[in-house]
mmCIF file of C-alpha atoms in Angstrom:
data_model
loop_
_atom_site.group_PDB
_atom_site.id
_atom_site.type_symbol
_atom_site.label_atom_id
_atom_site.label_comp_id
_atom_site.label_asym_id
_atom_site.label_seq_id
_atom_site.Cartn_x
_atom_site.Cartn_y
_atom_site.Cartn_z
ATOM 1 C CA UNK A 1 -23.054 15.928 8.822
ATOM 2 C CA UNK A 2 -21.810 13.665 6.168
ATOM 3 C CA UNK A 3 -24.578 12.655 3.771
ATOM 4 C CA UNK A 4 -23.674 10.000 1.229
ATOM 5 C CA UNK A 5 -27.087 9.793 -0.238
ATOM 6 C CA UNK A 6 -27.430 10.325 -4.150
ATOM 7 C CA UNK A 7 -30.987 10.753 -5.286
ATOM 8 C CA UNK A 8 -30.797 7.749 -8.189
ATOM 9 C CA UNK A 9 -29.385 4.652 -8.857
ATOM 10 C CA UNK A 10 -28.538 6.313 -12.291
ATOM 11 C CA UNK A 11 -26.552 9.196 -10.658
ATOM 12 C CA UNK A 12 -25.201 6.608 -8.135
ATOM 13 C CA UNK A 13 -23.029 4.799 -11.278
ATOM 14 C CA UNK A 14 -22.832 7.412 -13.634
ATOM 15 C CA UNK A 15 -18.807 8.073 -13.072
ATOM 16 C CA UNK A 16 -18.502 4.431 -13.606
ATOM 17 C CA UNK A 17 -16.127 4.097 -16.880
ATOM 18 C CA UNK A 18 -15.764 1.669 -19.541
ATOM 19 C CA UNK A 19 -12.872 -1.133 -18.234
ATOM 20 C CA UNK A 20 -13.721 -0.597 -14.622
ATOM 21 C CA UNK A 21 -12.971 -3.416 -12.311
ATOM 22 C CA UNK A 22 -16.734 -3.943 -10.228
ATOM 23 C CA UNK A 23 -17.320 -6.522 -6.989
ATOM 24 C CA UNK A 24 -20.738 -7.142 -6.658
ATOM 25 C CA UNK A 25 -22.348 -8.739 -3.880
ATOM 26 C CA UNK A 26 -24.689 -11.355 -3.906
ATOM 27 C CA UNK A 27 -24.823 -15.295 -4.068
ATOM 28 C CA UNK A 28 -26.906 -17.110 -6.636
ATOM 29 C CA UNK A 29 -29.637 -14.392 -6.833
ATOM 30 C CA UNK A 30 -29.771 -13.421 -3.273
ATOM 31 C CA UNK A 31 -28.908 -10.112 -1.905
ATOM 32 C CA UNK A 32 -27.994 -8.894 -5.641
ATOM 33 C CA UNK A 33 -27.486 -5.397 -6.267
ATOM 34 C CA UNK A 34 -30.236 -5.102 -8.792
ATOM 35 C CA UNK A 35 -31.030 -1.818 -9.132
ATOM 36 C CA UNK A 36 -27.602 -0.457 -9.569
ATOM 37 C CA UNK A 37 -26.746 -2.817 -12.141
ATOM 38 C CA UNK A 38 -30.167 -2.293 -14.152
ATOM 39 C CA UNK A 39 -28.817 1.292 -13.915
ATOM 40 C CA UNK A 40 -25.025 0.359 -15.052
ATOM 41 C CA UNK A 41 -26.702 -1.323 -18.268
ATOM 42 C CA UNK A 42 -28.827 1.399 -19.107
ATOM 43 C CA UNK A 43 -25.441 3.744 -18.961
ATOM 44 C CA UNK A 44 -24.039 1.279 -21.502
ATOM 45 C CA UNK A 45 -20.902 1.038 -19.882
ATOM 46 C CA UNK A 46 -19.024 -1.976 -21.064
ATOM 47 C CA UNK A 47 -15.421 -3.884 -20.944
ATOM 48 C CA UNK A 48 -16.064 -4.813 -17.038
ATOM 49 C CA UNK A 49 -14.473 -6.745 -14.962
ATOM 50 C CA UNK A 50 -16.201 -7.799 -12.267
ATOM 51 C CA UNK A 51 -15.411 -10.037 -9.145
ATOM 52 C CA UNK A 52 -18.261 -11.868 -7.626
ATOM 53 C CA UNK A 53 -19.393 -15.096 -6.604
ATOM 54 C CA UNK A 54 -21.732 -15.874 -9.749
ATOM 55 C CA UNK A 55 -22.579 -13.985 -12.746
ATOM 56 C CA UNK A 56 -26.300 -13.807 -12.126
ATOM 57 C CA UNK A 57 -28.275 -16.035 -14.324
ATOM 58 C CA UNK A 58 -29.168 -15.365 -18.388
ATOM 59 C CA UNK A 59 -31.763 -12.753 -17.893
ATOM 60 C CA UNK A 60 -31.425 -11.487 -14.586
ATOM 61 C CA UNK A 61 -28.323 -9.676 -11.985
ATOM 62 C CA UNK A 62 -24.912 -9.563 -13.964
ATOM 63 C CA UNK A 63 -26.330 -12.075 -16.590
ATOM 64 C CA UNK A 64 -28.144 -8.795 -18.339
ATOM 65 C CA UNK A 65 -24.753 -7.340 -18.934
ATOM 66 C CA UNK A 66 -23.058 -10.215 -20.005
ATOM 67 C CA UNK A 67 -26.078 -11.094 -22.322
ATOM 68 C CA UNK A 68 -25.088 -7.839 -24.260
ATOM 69 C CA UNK A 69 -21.687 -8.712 -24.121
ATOM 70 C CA UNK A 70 -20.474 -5.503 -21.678
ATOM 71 C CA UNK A 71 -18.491 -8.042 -19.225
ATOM 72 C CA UNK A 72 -15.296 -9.037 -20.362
ATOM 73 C CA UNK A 73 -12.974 -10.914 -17.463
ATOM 74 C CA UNK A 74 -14.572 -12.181 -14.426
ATOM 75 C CA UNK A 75 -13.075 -13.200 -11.164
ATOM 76 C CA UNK A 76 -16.019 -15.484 -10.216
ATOM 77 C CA UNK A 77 -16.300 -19.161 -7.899
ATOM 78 C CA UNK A 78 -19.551 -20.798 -9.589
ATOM 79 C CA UNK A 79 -20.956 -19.883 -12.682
ATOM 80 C CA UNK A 80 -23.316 -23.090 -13.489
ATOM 81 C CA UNK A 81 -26.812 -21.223 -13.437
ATOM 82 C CA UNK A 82 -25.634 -19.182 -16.601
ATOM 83 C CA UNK A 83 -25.892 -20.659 -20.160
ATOM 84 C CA UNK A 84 -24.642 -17.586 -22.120
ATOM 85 C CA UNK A 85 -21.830 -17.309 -19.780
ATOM 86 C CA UNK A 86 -20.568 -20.977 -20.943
ATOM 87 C CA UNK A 87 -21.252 -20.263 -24.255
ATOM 88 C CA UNK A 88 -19.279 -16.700 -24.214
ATOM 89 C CA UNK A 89 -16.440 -18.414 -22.276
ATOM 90 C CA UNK A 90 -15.766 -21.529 -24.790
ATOM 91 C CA UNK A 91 -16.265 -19.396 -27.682
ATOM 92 C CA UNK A 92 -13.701 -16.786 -26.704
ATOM 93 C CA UNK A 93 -15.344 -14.060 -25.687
ATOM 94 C CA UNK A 94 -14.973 -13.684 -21.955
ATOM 95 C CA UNK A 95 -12.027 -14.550 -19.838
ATOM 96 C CA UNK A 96 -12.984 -16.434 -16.348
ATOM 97 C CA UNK A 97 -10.856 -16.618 -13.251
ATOM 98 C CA UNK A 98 -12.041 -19.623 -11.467
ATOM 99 C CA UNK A 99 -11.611 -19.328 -7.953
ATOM 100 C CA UNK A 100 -12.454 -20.952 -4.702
ATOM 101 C CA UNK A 101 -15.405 -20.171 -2.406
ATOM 102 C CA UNK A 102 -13.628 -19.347 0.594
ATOM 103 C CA UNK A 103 -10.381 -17.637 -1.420
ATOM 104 C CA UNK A 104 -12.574 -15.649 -3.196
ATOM 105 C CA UNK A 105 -14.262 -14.081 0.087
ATOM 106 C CA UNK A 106 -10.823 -13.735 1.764
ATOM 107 C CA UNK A 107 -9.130 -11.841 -1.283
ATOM 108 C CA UNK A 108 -12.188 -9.638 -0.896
ATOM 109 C CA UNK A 109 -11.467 -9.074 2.824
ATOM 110 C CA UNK A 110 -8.143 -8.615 2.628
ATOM 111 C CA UNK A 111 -8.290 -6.228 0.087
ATOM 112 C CA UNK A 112 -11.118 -4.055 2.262
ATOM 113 C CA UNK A 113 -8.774 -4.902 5.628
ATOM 114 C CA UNK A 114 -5.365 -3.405 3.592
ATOM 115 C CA UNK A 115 -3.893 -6.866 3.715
ATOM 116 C CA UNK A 116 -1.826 -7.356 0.130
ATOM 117 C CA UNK A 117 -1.765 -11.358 0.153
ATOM 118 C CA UNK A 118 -2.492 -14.032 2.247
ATOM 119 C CA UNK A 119 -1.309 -17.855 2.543
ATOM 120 C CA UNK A 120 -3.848 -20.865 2.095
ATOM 121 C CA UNK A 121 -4.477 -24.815 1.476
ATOM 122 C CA UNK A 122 -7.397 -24.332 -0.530
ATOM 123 C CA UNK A 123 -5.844 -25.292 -4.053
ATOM 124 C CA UNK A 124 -2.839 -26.531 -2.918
ATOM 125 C CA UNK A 125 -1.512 -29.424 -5.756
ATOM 126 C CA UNK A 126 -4.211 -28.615 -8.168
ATOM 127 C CA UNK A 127 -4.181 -26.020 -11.439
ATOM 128 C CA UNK A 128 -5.144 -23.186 -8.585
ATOM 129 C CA UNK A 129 -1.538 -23.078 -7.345
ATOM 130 C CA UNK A 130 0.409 -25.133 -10.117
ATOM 131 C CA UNK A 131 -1.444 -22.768 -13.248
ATOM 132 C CA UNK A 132 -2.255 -24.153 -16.740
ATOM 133 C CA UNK A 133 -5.961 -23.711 -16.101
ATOM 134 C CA UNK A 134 -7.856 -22.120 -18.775
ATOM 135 C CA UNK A 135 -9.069 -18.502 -18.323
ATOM 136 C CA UNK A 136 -9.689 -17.687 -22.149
ATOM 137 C CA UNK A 137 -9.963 -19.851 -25.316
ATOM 138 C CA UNK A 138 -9.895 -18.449 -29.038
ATOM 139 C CA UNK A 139 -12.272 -19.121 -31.674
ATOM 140 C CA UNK A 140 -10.769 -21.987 -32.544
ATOM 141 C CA UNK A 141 -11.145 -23.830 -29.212
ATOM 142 C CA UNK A 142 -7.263 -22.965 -27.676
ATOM 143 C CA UNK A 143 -5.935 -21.946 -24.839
ATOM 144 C CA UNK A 144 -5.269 -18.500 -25.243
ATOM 145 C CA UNK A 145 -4.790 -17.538 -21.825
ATOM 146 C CA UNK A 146 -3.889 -20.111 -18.735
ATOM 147 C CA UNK A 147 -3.155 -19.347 -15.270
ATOM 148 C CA UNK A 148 0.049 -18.674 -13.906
ATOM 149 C CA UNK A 149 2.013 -20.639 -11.301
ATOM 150 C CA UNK A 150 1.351 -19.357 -7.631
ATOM 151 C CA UNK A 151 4.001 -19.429 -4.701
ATOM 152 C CA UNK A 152 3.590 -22.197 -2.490
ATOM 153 C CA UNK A 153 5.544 -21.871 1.270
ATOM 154 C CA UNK A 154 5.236 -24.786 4.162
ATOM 155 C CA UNK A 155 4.740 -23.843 7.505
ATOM 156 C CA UNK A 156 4.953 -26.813 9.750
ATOM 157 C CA UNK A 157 5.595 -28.801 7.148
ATOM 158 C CA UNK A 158 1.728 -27.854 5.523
ATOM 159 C CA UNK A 159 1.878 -26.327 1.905
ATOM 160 C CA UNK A 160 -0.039 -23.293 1.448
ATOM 161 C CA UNK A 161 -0.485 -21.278 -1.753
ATOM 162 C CA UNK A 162 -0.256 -17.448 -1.888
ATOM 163 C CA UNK A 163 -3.632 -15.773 -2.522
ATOM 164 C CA UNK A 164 -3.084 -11.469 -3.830
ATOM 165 C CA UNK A 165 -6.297 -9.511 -2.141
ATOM 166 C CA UNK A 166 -8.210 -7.767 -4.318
ATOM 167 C CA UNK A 167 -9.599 -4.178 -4.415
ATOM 168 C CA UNK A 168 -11.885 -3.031 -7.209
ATOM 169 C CA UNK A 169 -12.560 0.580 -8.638
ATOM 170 C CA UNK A 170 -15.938 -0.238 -7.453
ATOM 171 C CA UNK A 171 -18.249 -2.490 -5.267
ATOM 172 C CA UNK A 172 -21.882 -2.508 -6.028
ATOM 173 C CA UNK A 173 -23.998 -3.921 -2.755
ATOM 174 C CA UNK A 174 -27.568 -4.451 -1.351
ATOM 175 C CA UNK A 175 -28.312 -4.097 1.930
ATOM 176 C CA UNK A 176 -31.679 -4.372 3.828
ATOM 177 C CA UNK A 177 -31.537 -0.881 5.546
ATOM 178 C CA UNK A 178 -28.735 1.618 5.665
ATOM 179 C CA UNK A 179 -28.274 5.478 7.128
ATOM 180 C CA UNK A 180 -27.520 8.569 5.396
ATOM 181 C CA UNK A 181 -23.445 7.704 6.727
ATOM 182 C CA UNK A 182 -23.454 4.616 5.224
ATOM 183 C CA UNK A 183 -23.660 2.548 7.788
ATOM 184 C CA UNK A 184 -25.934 -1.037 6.544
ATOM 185 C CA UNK A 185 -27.583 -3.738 7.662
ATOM 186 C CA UNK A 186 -28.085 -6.523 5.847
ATOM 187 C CA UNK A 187 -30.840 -9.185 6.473
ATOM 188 C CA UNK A 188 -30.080 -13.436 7.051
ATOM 189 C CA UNK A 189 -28.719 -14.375 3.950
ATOM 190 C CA UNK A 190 -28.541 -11.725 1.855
ATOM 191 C CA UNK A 191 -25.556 -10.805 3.876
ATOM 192 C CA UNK A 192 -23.227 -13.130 1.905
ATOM 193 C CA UNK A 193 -20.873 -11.656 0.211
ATOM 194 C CA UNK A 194 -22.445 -7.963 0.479
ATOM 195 C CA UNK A 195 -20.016 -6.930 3.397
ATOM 196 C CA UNK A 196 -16.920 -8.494 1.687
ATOM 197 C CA UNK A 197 -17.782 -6.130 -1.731
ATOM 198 C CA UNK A 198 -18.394 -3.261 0.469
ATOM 199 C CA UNK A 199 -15.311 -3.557 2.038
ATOM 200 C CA UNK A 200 -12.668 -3.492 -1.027
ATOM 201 C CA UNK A 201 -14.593 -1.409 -3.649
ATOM 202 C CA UNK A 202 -12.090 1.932 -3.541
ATOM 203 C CA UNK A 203 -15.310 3.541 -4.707
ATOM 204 C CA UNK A 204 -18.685 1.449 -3.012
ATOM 205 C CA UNK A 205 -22.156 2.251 -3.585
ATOM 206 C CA UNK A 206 -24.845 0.691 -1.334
ATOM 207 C CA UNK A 207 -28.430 0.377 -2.739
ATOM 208 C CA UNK A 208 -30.732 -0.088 0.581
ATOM 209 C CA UNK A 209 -34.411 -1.027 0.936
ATOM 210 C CA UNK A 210 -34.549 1.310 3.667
ATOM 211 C CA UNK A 211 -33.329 4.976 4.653
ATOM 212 C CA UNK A 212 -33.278 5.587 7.679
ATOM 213 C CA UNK A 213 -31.389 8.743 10.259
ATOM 214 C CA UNK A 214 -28.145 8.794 11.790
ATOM 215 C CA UNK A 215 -28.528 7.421 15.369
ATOM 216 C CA UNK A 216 -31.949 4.650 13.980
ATOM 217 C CA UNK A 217 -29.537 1.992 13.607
ATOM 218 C CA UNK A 218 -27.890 0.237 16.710
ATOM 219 C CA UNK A 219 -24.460 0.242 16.711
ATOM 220 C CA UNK A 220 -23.910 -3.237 17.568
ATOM 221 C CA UNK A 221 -26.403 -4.613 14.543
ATOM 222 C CA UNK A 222 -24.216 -2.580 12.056
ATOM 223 C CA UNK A 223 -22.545 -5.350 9.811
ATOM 224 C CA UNK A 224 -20.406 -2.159 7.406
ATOM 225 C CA UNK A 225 -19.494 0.983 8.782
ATOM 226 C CA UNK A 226 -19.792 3.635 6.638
ATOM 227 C CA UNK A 227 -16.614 4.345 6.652
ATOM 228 C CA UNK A 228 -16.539 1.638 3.254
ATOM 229 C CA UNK A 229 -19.276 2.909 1.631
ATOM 230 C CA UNK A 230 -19.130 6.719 -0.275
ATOM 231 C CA UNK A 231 -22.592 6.349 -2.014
ATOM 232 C CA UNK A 232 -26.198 5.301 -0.248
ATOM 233 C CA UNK A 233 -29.069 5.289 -3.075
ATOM 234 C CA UNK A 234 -32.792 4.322 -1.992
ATOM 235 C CA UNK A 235 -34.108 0.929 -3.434
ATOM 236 C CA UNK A 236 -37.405 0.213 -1.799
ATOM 237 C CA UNK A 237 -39.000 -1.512 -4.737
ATOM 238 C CA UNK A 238 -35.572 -3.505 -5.806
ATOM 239 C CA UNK A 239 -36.787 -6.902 -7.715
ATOM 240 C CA UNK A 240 -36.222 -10.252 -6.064
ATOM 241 C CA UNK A 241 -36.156 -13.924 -6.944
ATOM 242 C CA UNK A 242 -35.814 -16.897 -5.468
ATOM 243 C CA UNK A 243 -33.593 -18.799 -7.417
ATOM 244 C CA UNK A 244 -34.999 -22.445 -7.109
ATOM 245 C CA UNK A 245 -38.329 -22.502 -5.580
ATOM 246 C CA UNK A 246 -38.808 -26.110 -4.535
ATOM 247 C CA UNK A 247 -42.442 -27.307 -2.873
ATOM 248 C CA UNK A 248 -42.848 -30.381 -0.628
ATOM 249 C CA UNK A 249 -45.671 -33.214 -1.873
ATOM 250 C CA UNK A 250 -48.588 -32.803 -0.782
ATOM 251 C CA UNK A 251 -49.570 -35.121 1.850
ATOM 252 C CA UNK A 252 -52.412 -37.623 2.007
ATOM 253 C CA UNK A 253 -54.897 -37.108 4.863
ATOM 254 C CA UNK A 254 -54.640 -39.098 7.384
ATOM 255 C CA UNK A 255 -51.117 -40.785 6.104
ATOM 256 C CA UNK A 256 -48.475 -39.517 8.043
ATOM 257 C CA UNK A 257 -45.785 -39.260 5.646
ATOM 258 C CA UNK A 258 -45.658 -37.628 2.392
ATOM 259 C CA UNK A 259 -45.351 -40.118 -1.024
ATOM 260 C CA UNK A 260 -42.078 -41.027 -2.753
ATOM 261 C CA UNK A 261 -40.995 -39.916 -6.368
ATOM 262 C CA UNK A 262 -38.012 -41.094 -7.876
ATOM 263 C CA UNK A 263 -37.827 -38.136 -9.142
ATOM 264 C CA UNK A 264 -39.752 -35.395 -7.279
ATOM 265 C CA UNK A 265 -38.242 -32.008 -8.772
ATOM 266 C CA UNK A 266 -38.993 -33.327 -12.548
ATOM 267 C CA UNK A 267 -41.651 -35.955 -12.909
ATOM 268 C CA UNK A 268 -44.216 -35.012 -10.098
ATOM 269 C CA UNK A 269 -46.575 -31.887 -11.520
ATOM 270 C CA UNK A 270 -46.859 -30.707 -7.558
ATOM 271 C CA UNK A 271 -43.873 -29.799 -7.075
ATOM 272 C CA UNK A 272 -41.856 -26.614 -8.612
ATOM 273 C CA UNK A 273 -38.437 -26.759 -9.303
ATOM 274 C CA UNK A 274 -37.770 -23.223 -11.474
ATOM 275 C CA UNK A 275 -35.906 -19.704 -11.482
ATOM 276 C CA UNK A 276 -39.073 -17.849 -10.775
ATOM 277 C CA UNK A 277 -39.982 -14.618 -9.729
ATOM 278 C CA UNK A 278 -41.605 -15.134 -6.229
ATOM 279 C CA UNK A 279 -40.876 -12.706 -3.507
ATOM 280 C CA UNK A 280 -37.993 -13.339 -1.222
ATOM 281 C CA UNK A 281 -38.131 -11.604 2.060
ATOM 282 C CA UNK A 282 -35.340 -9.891 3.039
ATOM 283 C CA UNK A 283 -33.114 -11.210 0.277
#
């Protein structure tokens, strides 16, 4: 029997070298591969590149290693929660690949299914397929390094732009149970991008909230064989956060319906709009 299960998360990324390419799954700060990356930063690895939707926020996910300046190109589709990660990326310090939602999850998948490049709309007649936009500035504020022009074919008379997949030395994913094959299950949303990581890491290590046999998961709820996964570490106490944790008004007895505010999130004391660290089942 093939067991893929290491006894840490510390053992799980120690062969992980300085300058290796990482896709980490996650969205906002759901489903994030938390323990493996708390372990990546105590192993001091640095000059990353990782590929994932975000980069975690200033304290928290990939924003830790980026705080201590260990990422240094990122292949990423929104990256507005992260203050340090605009400041790095102005100043000159980290090179960003903007890329679209959707592309971003295909290149993923492709790269997992074997497929080299793929044809799309999305960022057809805009800097995405015609280059010039900015991936790294110097000190002084230029553009160091700009994207390069991307082929652009019709079919039916539709442009499309050509998208390369992408395979990483290593994909770092959370899942909400997995076997001692690798085989996971991940739970509502915290599926995201998890699957699409797991897929084109060459090397991908799975940290799961619960271990369970060979033969306790049913087939047809398996969302990654373990045929793309080589490492399965346990992570039953694995932080989470919920990202935004917004609260409804309270409403008035007897009222029916719940008072205005102009603005709710900010000027009404009731209601909490905040990066906080609330449990998120499942996440």
């Amino acid at each position: 029997m093939i067991n893929k299960v290491v006894a840490t998360a510390e053992e799980a990324v120690a062969d992980i070298p300085d300058g290796a390419s990482l896709a980490v799954g996650g969205f906002g700060l759901c489903g994030i591969p938390v323990t493996l990356i708390d372990a990546l930063h105590k192993a001091g690895t640095s000059e990353l590149e990782t590929v994932s939707n975000n980069c975690g926020v200033d304290d928290w996910g990939l924003g830790i290693l980026l705080r201590d300046g260990r990422i240094r190109r990122t292949i990423s589709s929104y990256v507005g929660e992260n203050k340090e990660f605009a400041r790095q990326y102005l100043a000159g310090e980290l090179e960003v690949v903007l890329t679209p939602q959707g592309t971003l999850a295909e290149k993923l998948r492709a790269g997992g299914a074997g497929v080299p490049a793929f044809y799309t709309k999305a960022g057809v007649g805009t800097q995405v397929s015609e280059g010039g936009l900015p991936q790294k500035y110097d000190a002084e504020g230029r553009v160091a390094i700009a994207s390069a022009p991307k082929e652009v074919r019709s079919f039916a008379g539709v442009d499309y732009v050509l998208e390369e997949a992408l395979t990483p030395d290593f994909g770092l994913v959370h899942a909400w149970k997995g076997d001692r094959h690798g085989n996971l299950v991940f739970h509502a949303t915290a599926m995201n991008f998890n699957p699409l990581c797991a897929m084109a890491g060459r090397i991908t290590i799975a940290e799961v909230e619960e271990l369970v046999e060979p033969g306790e998961l049913d087939p047809e709820h398996i969302h990654t064989p373990g045929i793309f996964v080589q490492r399965v570490v346990l992570a039953a106490n694995a932080a989470k956060r919920i990202e935004k944790r917004t609260v409804a008004l309270a409403q008035p007895a007897g009222s029916g319906t719940y008072p205005k505010a102009s603005n709710p999130n900010v000027s009404n004391p009731n209601v909490s709009n905040q990066t906080g660290s609330t449990p998120q089942a499942g996440a």
